[in-house]
Coordinates of C-alpha atoms in Angstrom, one line a residue:
M1 CA -11.0 -7.8 2.3
D2 CA -8.3 -6.2 4.5
A3 CA -10.4 -3.1 5.2
P4 CA -9.7 -0.2 4.8
F5 CA -6.8 -1.2 2.4
F6 CA -8.9 -1.6 -0.8
P7 CA -7.5 -1.4 -4.3
I8 CA -6.6 2.1 -5.5
I9 CA -7.5 3.1 -9.1
Y10 CA -5.6 6.2 -10.2
V11 CA -7.1 8.4 -13.0
R12 CA -4.7 10.9 -14.4
G13 CA -5.4 14.4 -15.7
Y14 CA -5.8 16.2 -19.0
A15 CA -3.2 15.8 -21.8
M16 CA -3.7 18.6 -24.3
T17 CA -1.7 17.5 -27.3
A18 CA -0.9 14.3 -29.1
G19 CA 2.7 14.7 -27.8
E20 CA 1.5 14.9 -24.2
R21 CA -0.7 11.8 -24.8
D22 CA 2.4 10.0 -26.1
E23 CA 4.3 11.0 -23.0
T24 CA 1.5 9.8 -20.8
A25 CA 1.3 6.4 -22.7
A26 CA 5.0 5.9 -22.2
D27 CA 4.8 6.4 -18.4
P28 CA 3.8 3.2 -16.5
F29 CA 2.1 5.2 -13.8
C30 CA 0.9 8.2 -15.7
G31 CA 2.5 10.6 -13.3
F32 CA 1.4 9.0 -10.1
N33 CA 5.1 7.8 -9.7
L34 CA 6.6 11.3 -9.8
G35 CA 8.3 12.6 -6.7
S36 CA 10.0 15.8 -5.8
T37 CA 13.0 17.1 -3.8
A38 CA 12.0 20.8 -3.7
Y39 CA 9.6 22.5 -1.3
R40 CA 8.5 26.1 -1.9
A41 CA 8.1 27.3 1.7
T42 CA 6.8 30.8 0.9
P43 CA 5.1 32.6 -2.1
D44 CA 8.5 34.4 -2.7
K45 CA 10.0 32.8 -5.8
K46 CA 13.2 34.7 -5.2
A47 CA 13.9 32.7 -2.1
P48 CA 15.6 29.4 -2.8
P49 CA 13.4 26.4 -2.3
K50 CA 14.0 24.2 0.7
K51 CA 15.1 20.6 0.2
F52 CA 12.3 18.2 0.9
I53 CA 12.5 14.7 -0.6
F54 CA 9.1 13.1 -1.4
E55 CA 9.6 9.8 -3.2
S56 CA 6.2 9.6 -4.9
P57 CA 2.7 8.4 -4.1
V58 CA 3.4 4.9 -5.6
L59 CA 6.6 4.3 -3.6
R60 CA 5.2 5.6 -0.4
L61 CA 2.0 3.6 -0.7
G62 CA 4.3 0.6 -1.1
S63 CA 6.7 1.3 1.7
D64 CA 4.1 2.7 4.2
H65 CA 1.1 0.5 3.5
G66 CA 2.2 -2.5 1.5
Y67 CA 0.6 -1.6 -1.8
R68 CA 2.1 -2.9 -5.1
D69 CA 1.3 -2.5 -8.8
I70 CA -0.5 -5.0 -11.0
Y71 CA 2.0 -5.1 -14.0
E72 CA 3.4 -8.6 -14.7
N73 CA 5.7 -9.7 -17.5
G74 CA 5.3 -6.4 -19.2
L75 CA 1.5 -6.6 -19.3
D76 CA -1.4 -5.0 -17.4
I77 CA -4.6 -6.7 -16.3
L78 CA -6.6 -5.6 -19.3
D79 CA -4.3 -7.5 -21.6
P80 CA -5.8 -11.0 -22.4
D81 CA -2.3 -12.5 -22.0
W82 CA -1.8 -11.1 -18.5
A83 CA -1.2 -13.8 -15.8
P84 CA -0.9 -13.4 -12.0
P85 CA 2.6 -13.0 -10.6
V86 CA 4.7 -15.9 -9.4
A87 CA 5.8 -15.6 -5.8
H88 CA 9.4 -16.1 -4.6
D89 CA 8.6 -19.7 -3.5
G90 CA 7.4 -20.5 -7.0
T91 CA 3.6 -20.5 -6.2
Q92 CA 1.1 -18.6 -8.2
E93 CA -2.1 -17.4 -6.7
P94 CA -5.0 -16.4 -9.0
G95 CA -6.2 -12.8 -9.2
I96 CA -4.6 -9.8 -7.4
G97 CA -4.2 -8.7 -3.8
A98 CA -6.5 -6.1 -2.2
R99 CA -3.6 -3.7 -1.7
S100 CA -3.1 -3.1 -5.4
I101 CA -2.4 0.2 -7.3
V102 CA -4.2 0.2 -10.7
V103 CA -3.6 3.0 -13.2
Y104 CA -6.4 3.8 -15.6
R105 CA -4.4 4.2 -18.8
Y106 CA -7.3 5.8 -20.8
Y107 CA -4.9 7.9 -22.9
D108 CA -3.2 4.9 -24.4
E109 CA -5.7 4.6 -27.3
G110 CA -5.4 8.3 -27.9
S111 CA -1.6 8.2 -28.3
R112 CA 0.4 7.6 -31.4
L113 CA 2.4 4.9 -29.6
H114 CA -0.5 2.6 -28.8
G115 CA -3.5 3.9 -30.6
T116 CA -5.0 6.3 -33.2
G117 CA -3.5 9.5 -31.8
E118 CA -6.9 11.0 -31.4
A119 CA -8.5 11.7 -28.0
E120 CA -11.9 10.3 -27.1
S121 CA -14.8 11.9 -25.2
V122 CA -15.1 12.1 -21.4
E123 CA -18.2 9.8 -21.8
H124 CA -15.9 7.2 -23.5
Y125 CA -13.4 7.4 -20.7
A126 CA -16.1 7.1 -18.0
R127 CA -17.4 3.9 -19.6
G128 CA -13.8 2.6 -19.7
L129 CA -13.4 3.3 -16.0
S130 CA -16.5 1.2 -15.4
D131 CA -15.0 -1.7 -17.4
L132 CA -11.7 -1.4 -15.5
I133 CA -13.4 -1.5 -12.1
A134 CA -15.3 -4.6 -13.2
R135 CA -11.9 -6.2 -14.1
V136 CA -10.3 -5.3 -10.8
R137 CA -13.4 -6.7 -9.0
E138 CA -13.1 -9.9 -10.9
L139 CA -9.4 -10.4 -10.1
V140 CA -9.7 -9.4 -6.4
C141 CA -12.6 -11.8 -5.9
A142 CA -10.7 -14.5 -7.7
R143 CA -8.0 -14.6 -5.0
P144 CA -9.0 -16.8 -2.1
A145 CA -7.0 -14.9 0.5
N146 CA -9.1 -11.8 -0.1
A147 CA -12.2 -13.7 1.0
V148 CA -14.6 -11.3 -0.8
K149 CA -17.7 -11.8 -2.9
P150 CA -18.5 -9.4 -5.8
Q151 CA -21.3 -7.7 -3.9
D152 CA -18.9 -6.9 -1.1
F153 CA -16.0 -5.6 -3.2
R154 CA -14.8 -2.1 -2.5
C155 CA -12.2 0.2 -4.2
Y156 CA -10.9 3.8 -4.1
L157 CA -10.8 6.2 -7.0
V158 CA -8.0 8.7 -6.9
A159 CA -7.8 11.3 -9.6
H160 CA -5.9 14.4 -10.8
S161 CA -7.4 17.3 -12.7
M162 CA -9.7 16.2 -15.5
G163 CA -9.5 12.6 -14.1
G164 CA -11.8 13.8 -11.3
L165 CA -14.4 14.8 -13.9
V166 CA -14.1 11.3 -15.6
V167 CA -14.7 9.8 -12.1
R168 CA -17.7 12.0 -11.5
A169 CA -19.1 11.2 -15.0
F170 CA -19.0 7.5 -14.1
L171 CA -20.5 8.1 -10.7
Q172 CA -23.2 10.6 -11.6
N173 CA -24.4 9.7 -15.1
P174 CA -26.4 6.4 -15.0
A175 CA -25.7 6.0 -18.8
L176 CA -22.0 5.7 -18.3
G177 CA -21.4 2.7 -16.2
D178 CA -22.8 -0.2 -14.2
K179 CA -25.0 0.6 -11.2
E180 CA -23.4 -2.1 -9.0
L181 CA -19.9 -1.0 -9.9
R182 CA -20.7 2.5 -8.8
K183 CA -21.8 1.1 -5.4
S184 CA -18.4 -0.6 -5.1
V185 CA -16.6 2.8 -4.9
D186 CA -15.9 3.4 -1.2
K187 CA -14.2 6.8 -1.4
V188 CA -13.1 9.4 -4.0
F189 CA -10.0 11.7 -3.7
T190 CA -9.2 14.4 -6.2
Y191 CA -6.2 16.6 -6.7
G192 CA -6.8 20.0 -8.4
T193 CA -9.9 18.9 -10.3
P194 CA -11.9 21.7 -11.9
H195 CA -15.2 20.5 -10.5
N196 CA -16.9 23.7 -11.5
G197 CA -15.0 24.1 -14.8
I198 CA -12.1 26.3 -15.8
D199 CA -12.2 30.1 -16.0
T200 CA -9.8 32.2 -18.0
L201 CA -9.7 36.0 -17.6
G202 CA -12.9 35.6 -15.5
F203 CA -14.9 33.7 -18.1
N204 CA -15.7 30.0 -18.4
V205 CA -14.0 28.4 -21.4
P206 CA -16.6 28.4 -24.2
K207 CA -18.4 25.3 -25.3
W208 CA -17.6 25.9 -28.9
L209 CA -13.8 25.7 -28.2
G210 CA -13.4 22.1 -29.3
V211 CA -9.7 22.3 -30.2
N212 CA -7.7 19.8 -28.0
D213 CA -11.0 19.1 -26.1
I214 CA -10.7 22.3 -24.1
N215 CA -14.5 22.5 -24.1
N216 CA -14.5 19.6 -21.6
F217 CA -14.1 22.3 -19.0
N218 CA -17.1 24.3 -20.0
R219 CA -19.8 24.1 -17.4
S220 CA -22.6 23.4 -19.9
R221 CA -20.5 20.6 -21.4
I222 CA -19.7 19.2 -17.9
A223 CA -23.4 19.2 -17.2
D224 CA -23.9 17.1 -20.3
Y225 CA -21.5 14.3 -19.4
L226 CA -22.4 14.4 -15.7
G227 CA -26.0 13.9 -16.6
V228 CA -27.2 16.9 -14.5
K229 CA -28.3 19.3 -17.3
D230 CA -31.9 19.2 -16.1
H231 CA -31.3 18.7 -12.4
P232 CA -32.2 21.6 -10.1
A233 CA -28.6 21.5 -8.8
H234 CA -27.5 22.8 -12.2
T235 CA -30.5 24.6 -13.6
R236 CA -31.0 26.9 -10.6
S237 CA -27.4 28.2 -10.4
G238 CA -25.4 26.9 -13.4
R239 CA -23.0 25.2 -11.1
V240 CA -21.7 21.7 -11.8
D241 CA -19.7 21.3 -8.6
L242 CA -22.7 19.7 -6.8
L243 CA -23.3 16.1 -6.0
P244 CA -27.1 15.5 -6.3
P245 CA -28.7 13.1 -3.9
A246 CA -28.5 9.4 -4.8
T247 CA -25.3 9.8 -6.8
F248 CA -22.4 9.7 -4.4
P249 CA -22.2 10.9 -0.8
A250 CA -20.2 14.1 -0.2
S251 CA -19.0 12.7 3.1
R252 CA -16.9 10.1 1.1
F253 CA -15.4 12.7 -1.2
F254 CA -12.2 14.6 -0.7
C255 CA -10.9 17.6 -2.7
M256 CA -7.2 18.6 -2.5
V257 CA -6.9 22.2 -3.6
G258 CA -3.7 23.9 -4.8
T259 CA -3.0 27.6 -4.2
N260 CA 0.4 28.2 -5.9
R261 CA -0.1 29.7 -9.3
S262 CA 3.4 31.2 -9.6
D263 CA 5.2 27.9 -10.1
Y264 CA 2.9 26.6 -12.9
E265 CA 5.0 26.9 -16.0
V266 CA 2.7 25.4 -18.7
A267 CA 2.5 27.4 -21.9
M268 CA 5.4 29.6 -20.7
G269 CA 3.3 31.0 -17.9
L270 CA 0.3 32.0 -20.0
S271 CA -1.9 29.5 -18.2
R272 CA -1.3 31.1 -14.8
A273 CA -1.7 34.5 -16.3
F274 CA -5.2 33.6 -17.7
A275 CA -6.2 31.7 -14.6
G276 CA -5.2 34.7 -12.4
H277 CA -4.8 35.0 -8.7
G278 CA -6.6 32.5 -6.5
S279 CA -5.7 29.5 -8.6
D280 CA -3.1 26.7 -8.8
G281 CA -2.1 28.1 -12.2
L282 CA -4.9 26.4 -14.1
V283 CA -7.9 25.7 -11.7
R284 CA -9.3 28.5 -9.6
I285 CA -9.6 27.7 -5.9
E286 CA -13.4 28.2 -5.8
N287 CA -13.8 25.7 -8.7
A288 CA -11.8 22.9 -7.1
T289 CA -14.3 21.6 -4.5
V290 CA -17.7 19.9 -4.5
W291 CA -20.7 20.1 -2.3
G292 CA -23.5 17.7 -1.6
A293 CA -26.9 19.0 -2.8
N294 CA -30.4 18.3 -1.7
A295 CA -33.3 17.5 -3.9
K296 CA -34.0 21.2 -4.5
G297 CA -30.4 21.7 -5.8
D298 CA -29.2 23.6 -2.7
A299 CA -25.6 23.1 -1.6
V300 CA -25.9 21.6 1.9
E301 CA -22.8 19.6 2.7
P302 CA -19.2 20.3 1.8
A303 CA -17.0 17.5 0.7
A304 CA -13.9 17.2 2.8
C305 CA -11.1 19.5 1.5
A306 CA -7.7 20.7 2.3
Y307 CA -5.5 23.5 0.8
A308 CA -1.8 23.3 0.0
Y309 CA 0.7 25.9 -1.4
R310 CA 1.2 23.7 -4.5
A311 CA 0.9 24.2 -8.2
H312 CA -1.4 22.2 -10.5
S313 CA 1.6 20.1 -11.6
G314 CA 5.3 20.3 -12.2
V315 CA 8.2 20.3 -9.7
Y316 CA 6.0 22.0 -7.1
G317 CA 2.9 20.0 -8.1
I318 CA 0.1 18.9 -5.9
V319 CA 0.2 15.2 -6.7
N320 CA 3.9 14.8 -6.1
S321 CA 3.7 16.5 -2.6
E322 CA 3.9 15.3 1.0
E323 CA 0.8 17.4 1.7
G324 CA -1.2 15.6 -1.0
Y325 CA 0.0 12.2 0.1
Q326 CA -0.7 12.7 3.8
N327 CA -4.2 13.9 3.1
L328 CA -4.8 11.0 0.7
T329 CA -3.7 8.2 3.1
R330 CA -5.3 9.7 6.2
F331 CA -8.6 10.1 4.2
L332 CA -8.4 6.5 2.9
F333 CA -7.0 4.7 6.0
G334 CA -7.4 7.1 8.9
D335 CA -9.1 6.6 12.3
V336 CA -10.7 9.9 13.2
R337 CA -12.3 12.6 11.1
V338 CA -12.5 16.3 12.3
D339 CA -14.6 18.7 10.2
I340 CA -13.6 22.3 11.2
W341 CA -16.1 25.2 11.1
L342 CA -15.9 28.7 12.3
D343 CA -19.0 30.3 13.9
I344 CA -18.7 34.0 14.3
D345 CA -21.0 35.5 17.0
A346 CA -20.0 39.2 16.8
V347 CA -17.5 41.7 15.4
T348 CA -16.6 45.0 17.0
L349 CA -15.7 48.0 14.9
P350 CA -12.8 50.5 15.6
T351 CA -13.8 53.0 18.3
P352 CA -14.4 56.0 15.9
L353 CA -16.8 53.9 13.8
Q354 CA -18.9 52.4 16.5
G355 CA -22.6 53.4 16.0
E356 CA -21.9 54.5 12.4
K357 CA -23.7 53.1 9.4
N358 CA -22.6 52.1 5.9
I359 CA -19.5 50.4 6.9
Q360 CA -17.6 48.2 4.5
A361 CA -14.9 45.7 5.4
L362 CA -13.6 42.4 4.2
Y363 CA -12.7 39.8 6.9
Q364 CA -10.0 37.4 5.9
I365 CA -10.0 34.1 7.8
E366 CA -6.7 32.2 7.7
F367 CA -6.4 28.7 8.9
L368 CA -3.5 26.3 9.2
A369 CA -3.3 22.8 10.6
S370 CA 0.0 20.9 11.0
P371 CA 0.7 17.5 12.6
R372 CA 2.8 17.5 15.7
G373 CA 6.5 17.8 14.8
K374 CA 6.1 18.1 11.0
R375 CA 7.4 20.6 8.5
W376 CA 4.3 20.7 6.3
Y377 CA 0.6 21.5 6.8
L378 CA -2.4 19.2 6.3
T379 CA -4.2 22.3 5.2
R380 CA -3.0 25.9 4.7
R381 CA -5.3 28.8 4.0
V382 CA -3.3 32.1 3.9
T383 CA -4.2 35.6 2.4
E384 CA -0.8 35.9 0.6
E385 CA -1.6 32.7 -1.2
D386 CA -5.2 33.8 -2.1
S387 CA -6.8 31.0 -0.1
P388 CA -8.4 32.5 3.0
A389 CA -12.1 32.2 3.7
C390 CA -13.7 35.7 3.3
R391 CA -16.8 37.4 4.6
T392 CA -18.0 41.0 4.3
H393 CA -18.9 43.2 7.3
Q394 CA -22.5 43.1 6.1
E395 CA -22.6 39.3 6.1
L396 CA -21.3 39.1 9.7
T397 CA -23.7 41.8 11.0
D398 CA -26.9 41.4 8.9
P399 CA -29.5 39.2 10.8
A400 CA -30.8 38.0 7.5
A401 CA -27.4 36.6 6.5
K402 CA -27.1 34.4 9.6
D403 CA -26.0 31.3 7.7
R404 CA -23.0 33.2 6.3
R405 CA -21.6 33.4 9.8
S406 CA -20.9 29.7 9.9
I407 CA -17.9 29.0 7.7
Y408 CA -16.5 25.7 6.7
L409 CA -12.6 25.8 6.8
S410 CA -11.2 22.3 6.2
T411 CA -11.3 18.7 7.3
V412 CA -8.5 16.9 9.1
F413 CA -8.1 13.1 9.3
L414 CA -6.0 11.6 12.1
S415 CA -4.4 8.2 11.9
N416 CA -2.7 5.9 14.4
N417 CA -0.3 4.9 11.5
A418 CA 0.8 8.5 11.1
R419 CA 1.7 9.2 14.8
V420 CA 5.0 11.1 15.1
N421 CA 6.0 9.8 18.5
R422 CA 5.3 6.1 19.0
E423 CA 5.8 6.4 22.7
R424 CA 3.1 9.0 23.0
P425 CA -0.3 7.4 22.1
S426 CA -2.2 10.6 21.3
L427 CA -3.2 11.9 17.9
A428 CA -2.5 15.6 17.8
Y429 CA -2.0 18.6 15.5
A430 CA -1.7 22.4 15.9
M431 CA -4.5 24.6 14.6
T432 CA -3.7 28.2 13.8
L433 CA -6.6 30.7 13.4
N434 CA -6.0 34.3 12.2
V435 CA -8.8 36.7 11.4
R436 CA -7.9 40.1 10.0
T437 CA -9.3 42.9 7.9
P438 CA -7.1 45.2 5.8
D439 CA -9.1 48.3 6.4
Y440 CA -12.6 49.8 7.2
Q441 CA -14.4 52.1 4.9
Q442 CA -17.3 54.3 5.8
V443 CA -19.4 55.1 2.7
K444 CA -20.7 58.7 2.6
T445 CA -23.2 60.1 0.2
F446 CA -22.1 63.8 -0.1
W447 CA -18.6 63.6 1.5
P448 CA -15.5 61.6 0.6
D449 CA -15.5 58.1 2.1
Q450 CA -13.5 57.7 5.2
H451 CA -10.9 54.9 5.6
Y452 CA -9.6 53.4 8.8
E453 CA -6.7 51.0 9.1
G454 CA -7.6 47.4 9.8
N455 CA -5.9 45.0 12.1
H456 CA -5.5 41.4 13.2
L457 CA -8.7 40.8 15.1
F458 CA -7.6 37.4 16.4
R459 CA -4.4 35.3 16.0
D460 CA -3.6 32.2 18.1
T461 CA -2.7 28.5 17.9
A462 CA -4.6 25.7 19.6
V463 CA -3.2 22.3 20.2
I464 CA -5.8 19.6 19.4
E465 CA -5.2 16.2 21.0
L466 CA -7.1 13.0 21.0
V467 CA -6.0 10.2 23.3
P468 CA -7.2 6.8 22.3
P469 CA -8.4 4.4 25.0
K470 CA -6.0 1.8 26.4
V471 CA -8.7 -0.8 26.0
A472 CA -10.6 -1.0 22.8
G473 CA -14.1 0.3 22.9
E474 CA -13.6 2.7 25.9
T475 CA -13.6 6.5 25.9
W476 CA -11.3 8.8 23.9
Q477 CA -10.1 12.0 25.7
F478 CA -10.3 15.2 23.5
T479 CA -8.7 18.5 24.4
A480 CA -8.2 21.8 22.5
T481 CA -6.1 24.5 24.2
W482 CA -5.3 28.0 22.8
Q483 CA -1.7 28.8 23.6
G484 CA -2.5 32.5 24.2
Q485 CA -5.8 31.9 26.0
P486 CA -5.6 28.6 27.9
E487 CA -8.7 29.5 29.8
A488 CA -10.7 29.2 26.6
S489 CA -9.8 25.6 26.1
A490 CA -12.3 22.8 25.5
K491 CA -12.4 19.2 26.8
A492 CA -14.7 16.3 25.9
D493 CA -14.9 12.5 26.5
L494 CA -15.8 10.8 23.3
S495 CA -17.2 7.3 23.6
F496 CA -16.5 4.7 21.0
K497 CA -20.3 4.4 20.4
Q498 CA -20.5 8.2 19.7
L499 CA -17.6 8.1 17.3
K500 CA -18.8 5.0 15.6
Q501 CA -22.5 5.9 15.1
G502 CA -22.5 9.6 14.8
K503 CA -20.7 12.9 15.1
V504 CA -19.7 14.7 18.3
Q505 CA -19.6 18.5 18.3
V506 CA -16.9 20.2 20.3
L507 CA -16.9 24.0 20.6
V508 CA -13.6 25.9 21.2
P509 CA -14.5 29.5 22.1
F510 CA -12.2 32.5 21.1
E511 CA -12.5 36.2 21.7
N512 CA -10.7 39.5 21.3
S513 CA -12.7 41.9 23.4
K514 CA -10.8 45.0 22.3
A515 CA -11.9 47.3 19.5
P516 CA -11.8 46.3 16.7
G517 CA -12.5 42.7 17.9
I518 CA -14.2 39.5 17.3
K519 CA -16.0 36.7 19.2
G520 CA -16.9 33.2 18.2
K521 CA -16.3 29.5 18.3
V522 CA -14.3 27.0 16.4
R523 CA -16.7 24.1 15.9
L524 CA -15.0 20.7 15.6
I525 CA -17.2 17.9 14.4
V526 CA -15.5 14.7 15.4
S527 CA -16.4 11.3 14.1
G528 CA -15.0 7.8 13.8
W529 CA -13.6 7.0 10.4
N530 CA -13.3 3.6 8.7
E531 CA -14.0 0.3 10.6
G532 CA -12.6 -0.5 14.0

């Protein structure tokens, strides 16, 4: 079936009003065809945006990977009068190709153009997604060139915003779709999905707020349509951003997280004001990811994620961005997966505070990864954009909080198709790590608290490079070298068998021995991705 180039089914996000549903119904690709020419390089809105032309996910999937849409003679595949396209030579093959982009047009029936003008429930949309996958499977299997049987059919689900909740409802709730169709979903990619609901002014939107279906983002309501209301993953914590066992593997799930609230102009800026800092203007950063859960309901495995300085939608939106597209295609079609963790061994206080007790400090961990020679980042976590990973001094020093010293940062996928220099065979990117704390505070009982200015505890860039073997099946060479501390580099030989069958752990040590200082390791978990 031309693996890994399976059909892509796009599920768009929330349309609040009848007018927005009409606009969606009038768009052949429901927003997946939108591009952009503007790039907000910094959080400073006063600085003019840089020119950066991104054509759109639909156009790039076509030009880069040979995908095409399924519309023919003004009809889509759900119309009973739809017929397969006629080729330039006059021949007509049954069905559709594996490299097809299918848009789930679930708002058509809720528009005044093609339907009643009334929106339906998430449960209804999830059942419709199941029906659409069944139709795509039927047509892909009908084309002899695909050489695939129904039980071997695979597809990708790509969703924006509420579309990701529709996808999860289909995957997680047994009552909302066919079991065999759920098994056919190979990977899921979400842009800016409120996996743990939407919070405004620090509170989850109420369940009783049914106007314009806003209560679809209430955590109790989400638990209803995900079918997890009585599962320990929800009952123990109230969270709904967990994938219980036997639903869908977190390792096949990717969350693209936006961090630019300032450019989200919906409701004349009220949305970003209510969402607050640490959001994309609608969805808070901590609500935009999912974790795999165990049978007890504990979060044990993060889904792959990346962060981009992009708004929820609009000119600077996350769907119509190079960052979103590159993460999407590398996740779907890439060759190597690298999960990036930070293990902190020790932190050193400023000299006047050493040996003192009751110290408070917040450590801000910034992380950026950029492909060799590119202007954009695969992932970007920066304090000024409210997206760093954070730990308190107590968490990094209390023996009872040992698990808090291992911090998941992001996942990067590398692809031979995305190499910058075709004459240079390696897959490479730059990894920048910055750990800083704004200040230190010593809490005193009878005297005023004392404050000490913080500092950058560590800041350096490492070049990560993987050299594929010249002969298929032989060993990959892996190197990671800090630019400021080349002696702290790491090297490893990764066999094809290791990458294919398991995960290889590479530790890249780092240290600032001065006071204040920090010591630890960047833990890179490398594994093969896709077939071949």
